[in-house]
Amino acid sequence: MKKFFDHIDEKMVKFLSRISFLSLMVVGLVIVFFLFREIYSMITMAFQADSSTHYYEVLQSILSFFIFFEFLTLIITSIRNKGHVSLIFLLSLGITSLIRVLLTYHDQLIGLIAISSSILLLIIGVVVLKRFIFTEDKNEEHL
């Protein structure tokens, strides 16, 4: 009886792994679509006559492009490593995302301090992980 349940367990894990892989592929394709849509938007904004008034729109479009690009990189890394993504890679994504938010956020000083503090905490986390947790790991893929 135990063999039967082990067999069902193995089949279920394979099935769910395939569903997860296919879902990542679909999400990746959707992100590629949005990535090209942002490229098209940036190109049309670049050829508009009065580009000085569209500064924040162009900046927002560029930042959106890089967000889609990072999510695509995350999906590619996840597919390559069979669903596993490095913690340092995820922290690095968080740092770059918060830096992008910091570039466009100009409303309140408290918000700027909170975002800056969050960036500092994530950087400290990356340093601690590299120095004390992953000391013997020389894999440059995390970075």
PDB file of C-alpha atoms in Angstrom:
ATOM      1  CA  MET A   1       0.000   0.000   0.000  1.00  0.00           C
ATOM      2  CA  LYS A   2       2.872   2.360   0.791  1.00  0.00           C
ATOM      3  CA  LYS A   3       4.303   1.752  -2.676  1.00  0.00           C
ATOM      4  CA  PHE A   4       1.004   2.796  -4.210  1.00  0.00           C
ATOM      5  CA  PHE A   5       0.968   6.117  -2.321  1.00  0.00           C
ATOM      6  CA  ASP A   6       4.631   6.734  -3.143  1.00  0.00           C
ATOM      7  CA  HIS A   7       3.808   6.220  -6.811  1.00  0.00           C
ATOM      8  CA  ILE A   8       0.866   8.655  -6.604  1.00  0.00           C
ATOM      9  CA  ASP A   9       3.047  11.134  -4.713  1.00  0.00           C
ATOM     10  CA  GLU A  10       5.731  10.964  -7.407  1.00  0.00           C
ATOM     11  CA  LYS A  11       3.191  11.444 -10.203  1.00  0.00           C
ATOM     12  CA  MET A  12       1.592  14.389  -8.409  1.00  0.00           C
ATOM     13  CA  VAL A  13       4.969  16.093  -7.903  1.00  0.00           C
ATOM     14  CA  LYS A  14       5.813  15.671 -11.596  1.00  0.00           C
ATOM     15  CA  PHE A  15       2.405  17.005 -12.625  1.00  0.00           C
ATOM     16  CA  LEU A  16       2.633  20.059 -10.359  1.00  0.00           C
ATOM     17  CA  SER A  17       6.214  20.722 -11.488  1.00  0.00           C
ATOM     18  CA  ARG A  18       5.097  20.740 -15.101  1.00  0.00           C
ATOM     19  CA  ILE A  19       2.173  23.046 -14.296  1.00  0.00           C
ATOM     20  CA  SER A  20       4.575  25.381 -12.474  1.00  0.00           C
ATOM     21  CA  PHE A  21       7.012  25.342 -15.403  1.00  0.00           C
ATOM     22  CA  LEU A  22       4.241  26.048 -17.924  1.00  0.00           C
ATOM     23  CA  SER A  23       2.887  28.853 -15.737  1.00  0.00           C
ATOM     24  CA  LEU A  24       6.327  30.447 -15.590  1.00  0.00           C
ATOM     25  CA  MET A  25       6.553  30.207 -19.374  1.00  0.00           C
ATOM     26  CA  VAL A  26       3.165  31.902 -19.821  1.00  0.00           C
ATOM     27  CA  VAL A  27       4.032  34.669 -17.353  1.00  0.00           C
ATOM     28  CA  GLY A  28       7.373  35.117 -19.140  1.00  0.00           C
ATOM     29  CA  LEU A  29       5.629  35.529 -22.480  1.00  0.00           C
ATOM     30  CA  VAL A  30       3.198  38.056 -21.000  1.00  0.00           C
ATOM     31  CA  ILE A  31       6.115  40.027 -19.559  1.00  0.00           C
ATOM     32  CA  VAL A  32       7.860  39.966 -22.953  1.00  0.00           C
ATOM     33  CA  PHE A  33       4.689  41.442 -24.464  1.00  0.00           C
ATOM     34  CA  PHE A  34       4.642  44.249 -21.875  1.00  0.00           C
ATOM     35  CA  LEU A  35       8.376  44.773 -22.344  1.00  0.00           C
ATOM     36  CA  PHE A  36       7.930  45.391 -26.069  1.00  0.00           C
ATOM     37  CA  ARG A  37       4.915  47.579 -25.368  1.00  0.00           C
ATOM     38  CA  GLU A  38       7.080  49.776 -23.136  1.00  0.00           C
ATOM     39  CA  ILE A  39       9.755  49.935 -25.839  1.00  0.00           C
ATOM     40  CA  TYR A  40       7.120  51.058 -28.341  1.00  0.00           C
ATOM     41  CA  SER A  41       5.845  53.653 -25.863  1.00  0.00           C
ATOM     42  CA  MET A  42       9.367  55.020 -25.316  1.00  0.00           C
ATOM     43  CA  ILE A  43       9.992  55.255 -29.057  1.00  0.00           C
ATOM     44  CA  THR A  44       6.749  57.155 -29.661  1.00  0.00           C
ATOM     45  CA  MET A  45       7.512  59.526 -26.773  1.00  0.00           C
ATOM     46  CA  ALA A  46      11.004  60.160 -28.135  1.00  0.00           C
ATOM     47  CA  PHE A  47       9.624  61.452 -31.423  1.00  0.00           C
ATOM     48  CA  GLN A  48       7.022  63.762 -29.915  1.00  0.00           C
ATOM     49  CA  ALA A  49       7.594  67.462 -30.577  1.00  0.00           C
ATOM     50  CA  ASP A  50       7.512  68.795 -27.019  1.00  0.00           C
ATOM     51  CA  SER A  51       9.572  66.314 -25.034  1.00  0.00           C
ATOM     52  CA  SER A  52      10.400  68.671 -22.151  1.00  0.00           C
ATOM     53  CA  THR A  53       6.869  68.450 -20.732  1.00  0.00           C
ATOM     54  CA  HIS A  54       6.899  64.657 -21.003  1.00  0.00           C
ATOM     55  CA  TYR A  55      10.021  64.219 -18.854  1.00  0.00           C
ATOM     56  CA  TYR A  56       8.276  62.338 -16.041  1.00  0.00           C
ATOM     57  CA  GLU A  57       6.311  60.191 -18.480  1.00  0.00           C
ATOM     58  CA  VAL A  58       9.511  59.182 -20.266  1.00  0.00           C
ATOM     59  CA  LEU A  59      11.216  58.482 -16.933  1.00  0.00           C
ATOM     60  CA  GLN A  60       8.245  56.398 -15.781  1.00  0.00           C
ATOM     61  CA  SER A  61       8.310  54.459 -19.043  1.00  0.00           C
ATOM     62  CA  ILE A  62      12.032  53.748 -18.706  1.00  0.00           C
ATOM     63  CA  LEU A  63      11.592  52.594 -15.121  1.00  0.00           C
ATOM     64  CA  SER A  64       8.672  50.358 -16.108  1.00  0.00           C
ATOM     65  CA  PHE A  65      10.820  48.843 -18.854  1.00  0.00           C
ATOM     66  CA  PHE A  66      13.524  47.923 -16.368  1.00  0.00           C
ATOM     67  CA  ILE A  67      11.002  46.484 -13.922  1.00  0.00           C
ATOM     68  CA  PHE A  68       9.638  44.207 -16.645  1.00  0.00           C
ATOM     69  CA  PHE A  69      13.201  43.346 -17.644  1.00  0.00           C
ATOM     70  CA  GLU A  70      14.072  42.352 -14.069  1.00  0.00           C
ATOM     71  CA  PHE A  71      10.974  40.205 -13.709  1.00  0.00           C
ATOM     72  CA  LEU A  72      11.863  38.505 -16.980  1.00  0.00           C
ATOM     73  CA  THR A  73      15.366  37.878 -15.638  1.00  0.00           C
ATOM     74  CA  LEU A  74      13.840  36.429 -12.471  1.00  0.00           C
ATOM     75  CA  ILE A  75      11.660  34.069 -14.496  1.00  0.00           C
ATOM     76  CA  ILE A  76      14.569  32.990 -16.694  1.00  0.00           C
ATOM     77  CA  THR A  77      16.702  32.317 -13.602  1.00  0.00           C
ATOM     78  CA  SER A  78      13.872  30.360 -12.030  1.00  0.00           C
ATOM     79  CA  ILE A  79      13.362  28.238 -15.150  1.00  0.00           C
ATOM     80  CA  ARG A  80      17.107  27.573 -15.510  1.00  0.00           C
ATOM     81  CA  ASN A  81      17.443  26.474 -11.898  1.00  0.00           C
ATOM     82  CA  LYS A  82      14.259  24.370 -11.888  1.00  0.00           C
ATOM     83  CA  GLY A  83      12.300  26.766  -9.707  1.00  0.00           C
ATOM     84  CA  HIS A  84      15.091  27.796  -7.359  1.00  0.00           C
ATOM     85  CA  VAL A  85      16.147  31.423  -7.098  1.00  0.00           C
ATOM     86  CA  SER A  86      19.013  32.676  -4.950  1.00  0.00           C
ATOM     87  CA  LEU A  87      18.143  34.776  -1.925  1.00  0.00           C
ATOM     88  CA  ILE A  88      20.884  37.245  -2.826  1.00  0.00           C
ATOM     89  CA  PHE A  89      19.358  37.624  -6.307  1.00  0.00           C
ATOM     90  CA  LEU A  90      15.960  38.408  -4.779  1.00  0.00           C
ATOM     91  CA  LEU A  91      17.487  40.930  -2.380  1.00  0.00           C
ATOM     92  CA  SER A  92      19.306  42.574  -5.292  1.00  0.00           C
ATOM     93  CA  LEU A  93      16.010  42.866  -7.167  1.00  0.00           C
ATOM     94  CA  GLY A  94      14.504  44.528  -4.109  1.00  0.00           C
ATOM     95  CA  ILE A  95      17.382  46.979  -3.878  1.00  0.00           C
ATOM     96  CA  THR A  96      17.142  48.014  -7.515  1.00  0.00           C
ATOM     97  CA  SER A  97      13.356  48.316  -7.314  1.00  0.00           C
ATOM     98  CA  LEU A  98      13.591  50.567  -4.272  1.00  0.00           C
ATOM     99  CA  ILE A  99      16.247  52.684  -5.978  1.00  0.00           C
ATOM    100  CA  ARG A 100      13.829  53.155  -8.876  1.00  0.00           C
ATOM    101  CA  VAL A 101      11.088  54.183  -6.464  1.00  0.00           C
ATOM    102  CA  LEU A 102      13.522  56.607  -4.840  1.00  0.00           C
ATOM    103  CA  LEU A 103      14.217  58.199  -8.227  1.00  0.00           C
ATOM    104  CA  THR A 104      10.562  59.017  -8.822  1.00  0.00           C
ATOM    105  CA  TYR A 105       9.352  59.680  -5.264  1.00  0.00           C
ATOM    106  CA  HIS A 106       9.603  63.350  -4.292  1.00  0.00           C
ATOM    107  CA  ASP A 107       6.607  63.880  -2.035  1.00  0.00           C
ATOM    108  CA  GLN A 108       7.565  63.680   1.634  1.00  0.00           C
ATOM    109  CA  LEU A 109      10.813  63.585   3.558  1.00  0.00           C
ATOM    110  CA  ILE A 110       9.629  60.746   5.812  1.00  0.00           C
ATOM    111  CA  GLY A 111       8.916  58.601   2.754  1.00  0.00           C
ATOM    112  CA  LEU A 112      12.374  59.305   1.345  1.00  0.00           C
ATOM    113  CA  ILE A 113      13.979  58.369   4.659  1.00  0.00           C
ATOM    114  CA  ALA A 114      11.919  55.161   4.851  1.00  0.00           C
ATOM    115  CA  ILE A 115      12.869  54.122   1.314  1.00  0.00           C
ATOM    116  CA  SER A 116      16.536  54.959   1.921  1.00  0.00           C
ATOM    117  CA  SER A 117      16.506  52.992   5.186  1.00  0.00           C
ATOM    118  CA  SER A 118      14.957  50.018   3.404  1.00  0.00           C
ATOM    119  CA  ILE A 119      17.692  50.113   0.770  1.00  0.00           C
ATOM    120  CA  LEU A 120      20.333  50.247   3.502  1.00  0.00           C
ATOM    121  CA  LEU A 121      18.783  47.263   5.329  1.00  0.00           C
ATOM    122  CA  LEU A 122      18.700  45.201   2.141  1.00  0.00           C
ATOM    123  CA  ILE A 123      22.327  46.057   1.380  1.00  0.00           C
ATOM    124  CA  ILE A 124      23.307  45.040   4.918  1.00  0.00           C
ATOM    125  CA  GLY A 125      21.385  41.788   4.391  1.00  0.00           C
ATOM    126  CA  VAL A 126      23.289  41.053   1.180  1.00  0.00           C
ATOM    127  CA  VAL A 127      26.631  41.763   2.879  1.00  0.00           C
ATOM    128  CA  VAL A 128      25.761  39.533   5.835  1.00  0.00           C
ATOM    129  CA  LEU A 129      24.651  36.714   3.537  1.00  0.00           C
ATOM    130  CA  LYS A 130      27.811  36.933   1.436  1.00  0.00           C
ATOM    131  CA  ARG A 131      30.201  37.281   4.340  1.00  0.00           C
ATOM    132  CA  PHE A 132      28.738  34.878   6.916  1.00  0.00           C
ATOM    133  CA  ILE A 133      26.253  32.526   5.252  1.00  0.00           C
ATOM    134  CA  PHE A 134      27.559  31.880   1.731  1.00  0.00           C
ATOM    135  CA  THR A 135      31.270  32.153   2.512  1.00  0.00           C
ATOM    136  CA  GLU A 136      32.337  29.061   0.566  1.00  0.00           C
ATOM    137  CA  ASP A 137      29.967  29.649  -2.349  1.00  0.00           C
ATOM    138  CA  LYS A 138      31.958  31.234  -5.189  1.00  0.00           C
ATOM    139  CA  ASN A 139      29.044  31.117  -7.652  1.00  0.00           C
ATOM    140  CA  GLU A 140      28.770  34.496  -9.374  1.00  0.00           C
ATOM    141  CA  GLU A 141      25.157  33.835 -10.397  1.00  0.00           C
ATOM    142  CA  HIS A 142      23.848  35.361  -7.143  1.00  0.00           C
ATOM    143  CA  LEU A 143      25.454  38.697  -7.818  1.00  0.00           C
TER     144      LEU A 143
END
